[in-house]
Every structure is written in structure tokens, then in C-alpha cells.
Coordinates of C-alpha atoms in Angstrom, one line a residue:
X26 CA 5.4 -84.4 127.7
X27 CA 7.0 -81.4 125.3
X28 CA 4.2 -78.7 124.2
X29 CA 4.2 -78.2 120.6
X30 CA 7.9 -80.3 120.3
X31 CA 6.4 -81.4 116.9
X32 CA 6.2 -79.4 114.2
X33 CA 3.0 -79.6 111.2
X34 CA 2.3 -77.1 108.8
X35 CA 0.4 -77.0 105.5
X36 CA 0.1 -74.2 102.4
X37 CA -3.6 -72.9 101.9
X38 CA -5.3 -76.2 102.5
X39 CA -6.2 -78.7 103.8
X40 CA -8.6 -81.8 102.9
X41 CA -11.2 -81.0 105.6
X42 CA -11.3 -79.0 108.7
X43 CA -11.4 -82.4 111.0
X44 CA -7.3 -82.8 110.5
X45 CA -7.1 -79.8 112.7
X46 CA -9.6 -80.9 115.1
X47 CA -7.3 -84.6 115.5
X48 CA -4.4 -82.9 115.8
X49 CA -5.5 -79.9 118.4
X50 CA -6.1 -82.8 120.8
X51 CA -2.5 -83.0 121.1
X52 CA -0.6 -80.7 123.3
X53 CA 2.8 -81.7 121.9
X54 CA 2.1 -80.8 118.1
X55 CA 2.2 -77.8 116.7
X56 CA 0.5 -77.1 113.0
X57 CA 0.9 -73.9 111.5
X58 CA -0.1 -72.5 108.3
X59 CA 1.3 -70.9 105.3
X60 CA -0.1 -68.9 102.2
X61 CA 0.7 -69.1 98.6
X62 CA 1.2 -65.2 99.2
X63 CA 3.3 -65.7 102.6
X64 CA 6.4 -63.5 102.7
X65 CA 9.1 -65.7 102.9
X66 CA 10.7 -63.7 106.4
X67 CA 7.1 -65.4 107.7
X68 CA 8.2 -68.9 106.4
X69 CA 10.8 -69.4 106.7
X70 CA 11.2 -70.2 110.1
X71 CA 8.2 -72.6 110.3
X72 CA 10.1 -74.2 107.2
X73 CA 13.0 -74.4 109.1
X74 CA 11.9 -76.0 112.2
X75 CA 9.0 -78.3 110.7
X76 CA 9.0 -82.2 110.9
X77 CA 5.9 -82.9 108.9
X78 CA 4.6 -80.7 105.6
X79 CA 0.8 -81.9 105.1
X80 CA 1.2 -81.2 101.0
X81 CA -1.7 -80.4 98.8
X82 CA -2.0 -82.9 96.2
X83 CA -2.9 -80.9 92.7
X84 CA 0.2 -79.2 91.8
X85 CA -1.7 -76.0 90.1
X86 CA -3.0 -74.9 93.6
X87 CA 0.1 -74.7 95.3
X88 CA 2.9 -71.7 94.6
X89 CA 5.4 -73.8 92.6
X90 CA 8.0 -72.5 95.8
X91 CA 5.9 -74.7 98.5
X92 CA 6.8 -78.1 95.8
X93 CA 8.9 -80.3 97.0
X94 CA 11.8 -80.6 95.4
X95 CA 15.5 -80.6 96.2
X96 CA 15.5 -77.3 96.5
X97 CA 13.0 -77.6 98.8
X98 CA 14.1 -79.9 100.9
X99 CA 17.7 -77.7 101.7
X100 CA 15.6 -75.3 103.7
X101 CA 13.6 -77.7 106.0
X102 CA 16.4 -79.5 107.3
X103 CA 14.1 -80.9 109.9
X104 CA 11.7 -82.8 108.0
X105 CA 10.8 -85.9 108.6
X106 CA 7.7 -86.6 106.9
X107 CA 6.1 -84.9 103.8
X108 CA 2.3 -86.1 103.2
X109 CA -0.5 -85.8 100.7
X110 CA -3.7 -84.7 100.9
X111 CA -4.9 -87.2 98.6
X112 CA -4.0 -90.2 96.9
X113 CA -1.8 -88.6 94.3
X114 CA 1.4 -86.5 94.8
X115 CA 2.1 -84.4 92.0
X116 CA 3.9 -82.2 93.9
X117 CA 6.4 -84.1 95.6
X118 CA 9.7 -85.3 93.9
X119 CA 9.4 -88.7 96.1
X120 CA 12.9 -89.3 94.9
X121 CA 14.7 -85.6 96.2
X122 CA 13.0 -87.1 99.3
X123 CA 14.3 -90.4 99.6
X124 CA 17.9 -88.9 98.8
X125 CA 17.2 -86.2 102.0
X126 CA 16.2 -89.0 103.8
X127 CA 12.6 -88.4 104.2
X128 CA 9.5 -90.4 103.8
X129 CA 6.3 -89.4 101.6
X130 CA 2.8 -91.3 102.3
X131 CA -0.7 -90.2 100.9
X132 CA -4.1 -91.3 101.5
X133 CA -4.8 -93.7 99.6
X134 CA -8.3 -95.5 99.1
X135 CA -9.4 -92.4 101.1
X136 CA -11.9 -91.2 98.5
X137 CA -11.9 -94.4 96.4
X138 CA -15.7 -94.9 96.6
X139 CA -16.3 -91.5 95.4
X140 CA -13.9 -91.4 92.7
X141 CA -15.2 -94.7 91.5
X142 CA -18.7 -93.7 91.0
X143 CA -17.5 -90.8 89.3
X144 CA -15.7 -93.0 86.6
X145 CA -19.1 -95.1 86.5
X146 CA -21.3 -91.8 86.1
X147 CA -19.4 -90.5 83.1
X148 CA -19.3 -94.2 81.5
X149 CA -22.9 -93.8 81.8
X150 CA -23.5 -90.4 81.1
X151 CA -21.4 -91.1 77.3
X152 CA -22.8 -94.4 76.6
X153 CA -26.8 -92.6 77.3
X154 CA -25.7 -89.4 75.6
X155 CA -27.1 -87.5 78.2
X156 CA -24.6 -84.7 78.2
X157 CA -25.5 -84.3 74.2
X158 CA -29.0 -84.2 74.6
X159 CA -28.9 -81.4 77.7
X160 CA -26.6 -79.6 75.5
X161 CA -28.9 -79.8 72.4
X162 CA -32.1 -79.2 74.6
X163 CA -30.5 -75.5 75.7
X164 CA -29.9 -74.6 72.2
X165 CA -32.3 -76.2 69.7
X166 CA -36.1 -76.1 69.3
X167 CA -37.8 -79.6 68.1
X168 CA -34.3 -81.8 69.0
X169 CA -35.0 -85.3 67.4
X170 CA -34.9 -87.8 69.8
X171 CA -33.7 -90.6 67.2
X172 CA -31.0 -88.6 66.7
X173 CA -29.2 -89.2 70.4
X174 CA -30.0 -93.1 70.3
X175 CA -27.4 -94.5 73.2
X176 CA -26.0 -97.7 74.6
X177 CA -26.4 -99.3 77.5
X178 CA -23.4 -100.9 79.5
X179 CA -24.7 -103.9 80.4
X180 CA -23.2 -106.3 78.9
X181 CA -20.0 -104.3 77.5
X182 CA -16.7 -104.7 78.4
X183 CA -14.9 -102.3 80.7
X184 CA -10.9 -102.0 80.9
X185 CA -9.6 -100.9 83.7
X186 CA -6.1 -99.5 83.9
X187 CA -4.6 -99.5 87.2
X188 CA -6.7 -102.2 89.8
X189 CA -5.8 -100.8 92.9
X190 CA -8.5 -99.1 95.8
X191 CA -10.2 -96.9 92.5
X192 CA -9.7 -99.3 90.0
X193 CA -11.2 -102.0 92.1
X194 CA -14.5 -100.3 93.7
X195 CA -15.0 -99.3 89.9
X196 CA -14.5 -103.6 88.9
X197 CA -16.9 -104.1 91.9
X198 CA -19.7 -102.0 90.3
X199 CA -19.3 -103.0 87.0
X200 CA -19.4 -106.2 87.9
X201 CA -22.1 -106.4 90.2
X202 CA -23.9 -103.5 89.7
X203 CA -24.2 -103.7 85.8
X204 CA -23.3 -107.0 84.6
X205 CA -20.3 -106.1 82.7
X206 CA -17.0 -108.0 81.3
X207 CA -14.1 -106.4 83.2
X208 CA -10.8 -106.5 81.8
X209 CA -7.9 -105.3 83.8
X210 CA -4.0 -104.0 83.2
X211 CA -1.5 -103.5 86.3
X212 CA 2.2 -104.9 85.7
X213 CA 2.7 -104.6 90.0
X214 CA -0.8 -107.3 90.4
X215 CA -0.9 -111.1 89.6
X216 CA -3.2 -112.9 87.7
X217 CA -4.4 -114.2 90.6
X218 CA -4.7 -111.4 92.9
X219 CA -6.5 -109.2 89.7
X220 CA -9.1 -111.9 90.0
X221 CA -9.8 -111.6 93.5
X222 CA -10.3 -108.1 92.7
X223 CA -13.1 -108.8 90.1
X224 CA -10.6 -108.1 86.9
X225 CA -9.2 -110.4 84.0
X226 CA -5.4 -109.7 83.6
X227 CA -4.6 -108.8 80.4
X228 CA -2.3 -106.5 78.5
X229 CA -2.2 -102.9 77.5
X230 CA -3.1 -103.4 73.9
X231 CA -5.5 -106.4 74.2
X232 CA -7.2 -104.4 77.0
X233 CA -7.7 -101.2 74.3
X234 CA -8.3 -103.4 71.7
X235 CA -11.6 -104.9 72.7
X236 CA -13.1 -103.1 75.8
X237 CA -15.9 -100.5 75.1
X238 CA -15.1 -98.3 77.9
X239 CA -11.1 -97.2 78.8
X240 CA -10.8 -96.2 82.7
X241 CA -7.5 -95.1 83.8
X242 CA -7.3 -95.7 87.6
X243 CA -3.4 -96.1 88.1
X244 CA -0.9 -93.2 89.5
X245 CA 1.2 -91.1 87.8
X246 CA 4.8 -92.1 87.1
X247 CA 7.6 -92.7 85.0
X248 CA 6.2 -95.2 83.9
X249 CA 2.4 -93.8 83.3
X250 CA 3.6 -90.7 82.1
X251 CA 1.8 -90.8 78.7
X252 CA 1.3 -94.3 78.3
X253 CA -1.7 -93.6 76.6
X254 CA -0.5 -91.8 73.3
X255 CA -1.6 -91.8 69.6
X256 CA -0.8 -95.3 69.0
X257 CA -2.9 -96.4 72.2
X258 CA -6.3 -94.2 71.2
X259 CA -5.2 -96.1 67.4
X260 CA -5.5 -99.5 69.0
X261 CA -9.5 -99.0 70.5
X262 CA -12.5 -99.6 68.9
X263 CA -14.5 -96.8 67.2
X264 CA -17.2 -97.2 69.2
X265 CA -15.1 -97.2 72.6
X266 CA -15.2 -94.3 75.3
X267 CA -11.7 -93.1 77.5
X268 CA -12.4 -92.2 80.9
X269 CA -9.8 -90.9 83.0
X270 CA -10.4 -90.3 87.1
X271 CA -6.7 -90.3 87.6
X272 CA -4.1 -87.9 86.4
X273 CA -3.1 -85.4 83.8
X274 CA -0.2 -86.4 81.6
X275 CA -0.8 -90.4 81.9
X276 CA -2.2 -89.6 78.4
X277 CA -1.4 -87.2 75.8
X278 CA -4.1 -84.5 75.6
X279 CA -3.1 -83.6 71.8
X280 CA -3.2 -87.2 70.7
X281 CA -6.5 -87.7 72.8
X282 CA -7.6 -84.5 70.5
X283 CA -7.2 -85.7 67.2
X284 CA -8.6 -89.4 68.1
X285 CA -11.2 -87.4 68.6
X286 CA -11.5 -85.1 65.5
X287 CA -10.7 -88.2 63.4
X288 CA -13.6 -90.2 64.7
X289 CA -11.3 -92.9 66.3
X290 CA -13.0 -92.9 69.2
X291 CA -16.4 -92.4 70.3
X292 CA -15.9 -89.7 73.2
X293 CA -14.0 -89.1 76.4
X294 CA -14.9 -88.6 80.0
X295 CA -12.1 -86.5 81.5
X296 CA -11.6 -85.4 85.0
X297 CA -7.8 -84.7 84.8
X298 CA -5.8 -82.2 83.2
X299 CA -2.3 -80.9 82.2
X300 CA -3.4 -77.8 83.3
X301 CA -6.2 -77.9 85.9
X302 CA -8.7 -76.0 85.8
X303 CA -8.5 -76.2 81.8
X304 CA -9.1 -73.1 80.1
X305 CA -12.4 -72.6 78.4
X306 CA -11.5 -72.4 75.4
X307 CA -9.6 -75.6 75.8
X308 CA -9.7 -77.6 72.4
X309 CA -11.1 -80.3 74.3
X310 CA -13.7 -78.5 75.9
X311 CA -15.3 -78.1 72.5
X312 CA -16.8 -81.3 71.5
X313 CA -20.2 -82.0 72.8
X314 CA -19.1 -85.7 73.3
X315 CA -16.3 -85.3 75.9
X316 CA -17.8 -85.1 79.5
X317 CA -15.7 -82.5 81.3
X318 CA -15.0 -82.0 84.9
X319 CA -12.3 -80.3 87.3
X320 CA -10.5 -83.1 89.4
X321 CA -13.7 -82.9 90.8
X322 CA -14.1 -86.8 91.2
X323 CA -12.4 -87.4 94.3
X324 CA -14.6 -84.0 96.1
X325 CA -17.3 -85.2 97.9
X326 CA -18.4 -84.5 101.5
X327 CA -17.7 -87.7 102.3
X328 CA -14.8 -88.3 100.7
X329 CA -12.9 -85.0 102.1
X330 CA -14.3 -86.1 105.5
X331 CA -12.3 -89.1 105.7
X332 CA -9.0 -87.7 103.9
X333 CA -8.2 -85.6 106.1
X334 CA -9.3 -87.7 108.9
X335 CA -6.8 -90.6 107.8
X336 CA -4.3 -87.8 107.0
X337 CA -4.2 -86.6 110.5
X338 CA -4.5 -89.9 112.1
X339 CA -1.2 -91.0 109.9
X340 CA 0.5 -88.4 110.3
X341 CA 0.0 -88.7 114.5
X342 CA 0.6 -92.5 114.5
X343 CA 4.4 -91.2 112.5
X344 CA 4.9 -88.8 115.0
X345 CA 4.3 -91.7 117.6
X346 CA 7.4 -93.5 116.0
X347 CA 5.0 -95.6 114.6
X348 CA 5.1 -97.5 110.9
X349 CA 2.5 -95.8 108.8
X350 CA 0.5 -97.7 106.4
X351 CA 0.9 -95.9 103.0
X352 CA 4.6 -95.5 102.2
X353 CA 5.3 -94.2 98.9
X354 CA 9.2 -94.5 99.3
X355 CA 9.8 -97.8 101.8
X356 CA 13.4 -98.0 100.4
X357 CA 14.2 -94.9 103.0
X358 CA 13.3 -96.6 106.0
X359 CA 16.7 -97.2 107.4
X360 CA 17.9 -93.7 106.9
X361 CA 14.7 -92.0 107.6
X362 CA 14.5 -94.3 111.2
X363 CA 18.2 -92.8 112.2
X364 CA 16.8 -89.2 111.5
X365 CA 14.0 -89.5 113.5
X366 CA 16.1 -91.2 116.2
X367 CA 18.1 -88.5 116.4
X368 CA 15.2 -85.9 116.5
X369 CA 13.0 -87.7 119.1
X370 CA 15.3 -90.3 120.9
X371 CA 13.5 -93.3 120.3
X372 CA 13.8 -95.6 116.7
X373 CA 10.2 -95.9 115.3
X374 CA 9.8 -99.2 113.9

């Protein structure tokens, strides 16, 4: 066997320290690491020669010059593989890669239980008014207690936008765990197969229109990108909460803001940005009825464990000419096979 005759390298990060440890215990890869600050005459040869780019998936922590774009791609002519740390892949132009002939995967349902119970925390969290009474505790003598009178979600009606490995785990718990109604919107899943996975297939508007909680579960897309605008926060009921665990720019932060300062809506649980980490003086940041917190919903110990275990293990089981099992771009199979064909000397299949 070839030492280090496959090449893996990553920028800054990765999701947790046991990728390295899986791939050390093969003599023919090689993994190398890169800085946001790297000169580029240190690089660009690893660039050059690389067959797999393990890609950090929020696009604010990697230099804008490590995304992969077209541009990109001309200078790692060798690349075979480019793949997420995470479910999401923000910084991947999965069609520049198809065109180059190279295949994108991500982890997905890696850190689905975590992210899940975040969703489930903050619909609790709004519906109990926790985060207004702490805030009101640290600033006011003699708070009223009859004046942060909550809900609670049994009972309610959840709709869930997106019911793949998230979107489901959070149907499980609703379901089971607290007795709710769960409605559920995905254009990609049947009626039938939403069912199995504890959701009632609806549509868009029916779903804003009478569930009490809004979770956003599904990737980021063409077709996601700000799906949930003006008219969409217009459409849900005053009483309602939107919780997002997914990504920034599925809905419209300046819409989402005057929903709020018009009353349309009761509150907002956001984990996902435009720009991540927001600023603190982010308009959003200011009303004591949005729970805020960093992409953090996905960042447990647990969760990272078993990210960059999979990652590794995919990544190894590709570079084994093997099919892996979370293809963002199928369609490049044929032309991607060729490629590695003519890199390694056997067709993976």
C-alpha cells in the first residue's frame, strides 16, 4: 500500500478531534491543515495536490478564499470529494462542484437529537416566558408574577417545516413527549411517508395559519431562500411563536422584525443568522421576547462527537472507492466515478 497517496486537508477546524484519530490509523492518507491566515505560497500546494477538502459548515468562520466556488475549484484540480462538517453547506457552491466533476456529502442526522431538543427548549422556554421573567428578575425589584402568565404546549399544535432527521426527532418529542398536534410541510416527502414520521402533510400557508409554534427544520436552497417573508409572518396567528434551528436567510430577518414590532406574532426563537454571530446591537436582539442563540443548537459534546466521527468514517469508506451515504449532488456520479478511476485505478461503485 502507498503512504499518504491520499490527500485530506481542512481550514481551522474540524468538528471534533476524533476525525483525526480515524484517519491517523491509515498509513495511506494524508490530512493536512490550513489557516484562515495561511500564506497562500503554504497552500497552495496542499490545494493543489488534495483529493478531499473536509469544509467547515458556517460560512462566517471560514476566510471567504477557502469557499468553494468555481474559483475554487480551478486550483485543486485534484479533488475528488469536498465534505461538510455538519449537516448544512453554506459554503459550498454544490453546483461549481457538480460542473468540476466533484461530489459534496455532509453529515447529516449527525447532531439531529441535539438540535431537536434545542428547537423543543426554546418552544418551551417562549411559551413559559422564562427568558422574560430572568430578564425582568436582573433588572426590577418586586416583578409581578401575574404579569408573565405563560402557556403550556401541551395540547398546541406544532408546524414543522422541513421533516427530515431534525424535523422528525422534533415530531417524535412533540408527539410523544408532550402530547401535541404536529403538522408538517416538505414538498420532497409523501403523505404517507410524513405520517410515518409522526407529521400531518399540509401546506405552507395552512401550516402558518393554525399552528402555535413555527419550526423551520429544512436546508437552505433556492428554493428556501426566504420562504418565510412578510406575507408568511402575515399568515400566523398572533399568539404563534417562529423557531428557527436551521439556517439564516430561509426567512427574512427585516420582515421577521417588524412582525415583531407590529405584534403579529408572539415571539421568536432564533438560532440562525445572516450574519453569525449577530451583532449586539442587532435589532433583533432587542426584544425581551426573542430567545437568541449562536448556531449553537447543533454544539453539544455529543453531537460534535459523532460528526466528526461519521465525517471521517465517510470520508475513508470514499477514499475506499466506496458509495457514501449522504450525497448532496448524485447527478455527478458518472463523471465523478471516471475521475476517481483515473486517480486511483479502480471505479468505485
Amino acid at each position: 500500500m502507498s503512504v499518504n497517496n491520499k490527500r485530506v486537508f481542512y481550514v481551522k477546524y474540524l468538528a471534533n478531534p476524533i476525525y483525526i484519530d480515524v484517519l491517523k490509523a491509515r498509513s495511506d492518507v494524508r490530512l493536512d491543515r490550513i489557516e484562515n491566515e495561511s500564506p497562500e505560497d503554504f497552500y497552495a500546494p496542499i490545494l493543489g495536490a488534495a483529493h478531499v477538502y473536509q469544509i467547515g459548515a458556517a460560512r462566517d468562520e471560514l476566510a471567504p478564499h477557502f469557499h468553494v466556488d468555481a474559483a475554487f475549484l480551478k486550483r485543486t484540480p485534484n479533488l475528488l470529494l469536498v465534505s461538510s462538517n455538519g449537516a448544512g453547506f453554506d459554503p459550498v457552491d454544490v453546483e461549481a462542484c457538480t460542473d468540476a466533476g466533484v461530489l459534496v456529502v455532509n453529515q447529516s442526522g449527525g447532531n439531529a437529537h441535539s438540535v431537536a431538543e434545542h428547537a423543543l427548549a426554546m418552544m418551551l422556554t417562549l411559551s413559559k416566558r422564562i427568558i422574560q421573567s430572568d430578564r425582568r428578575l436582573r433588572r426590577e425589584a418586586n416583578v409581578n408574577r401575574n404579569e408573565l402568565v405563560g402557556n403550556e404546549v401541551e395540547h398546541k399544535t406544532v408546524g414543522i417545516i422541513g421533516l427530515g432527521n431534525v424535523g422528525r426527532r422534533i415530531a417524535a418529542l412533540c408527539n410523544g413527549l408532550l402530547g401535541m398536534k404536529v403538522l408538517a410541510y416538505d414538498p420532497y416527502l409523501s403523505k404517507e411517508v410524513m405520517a410515518e414520521r409522526g407529521g400531518e402533510k399540509v401546506e405552507l400557508d395552512e401550516l402558518l395559519r393554525r399552528a402555535d409554534f413555527v419550526s423551520i427544520s429544512c436546508p437552505l436552497n433556492k428554493g428556501s431562500r426566504n420562504m418565510i417573508s412578510a406575507r408568511e409572518f402575515g399568515l400566523m396567528q398572533t399568539h404563534a411563536y417562529f423557531i428557527t434551528t436551521a439556517r439564516g436567510f430561509i426567512h427574512d430577518e427585516d420582515a421577521l422584525l417588524q412582525a415583531l414590532r407590529d405584534k403579529r406574532i408572539a415571539g421568536a426563537g432564533l438560532d440562525v443568522w445572516s450574519k453569525e454571530p449577530p451583532p449586539p446591537e442587532h435589532p433583533l436582539l432587542q426584544f425581551d421576547n426573542v430567545l437568541a442563540s449562536p448556531h449553537t443548537a447543533g454544539v453539544t459534546i455529543e453531537a460534535r462527537q459523532n460528526m466528526g466521527r461519521i465525517a471521517a468514517e465517510q470520508v475513508l469508506e470514499t477514499l475506499d472507492g466506496k458509495r457514501p451515504p449522504r450525497i448532496i449532488n448524485p447527478e455527478v456520479w458518472p463523471v465523478y466515478a471516471e475521475r476517481f478511476r483515473q486517480a486511483f485505478g479502480v471505479t468505485p461503485g
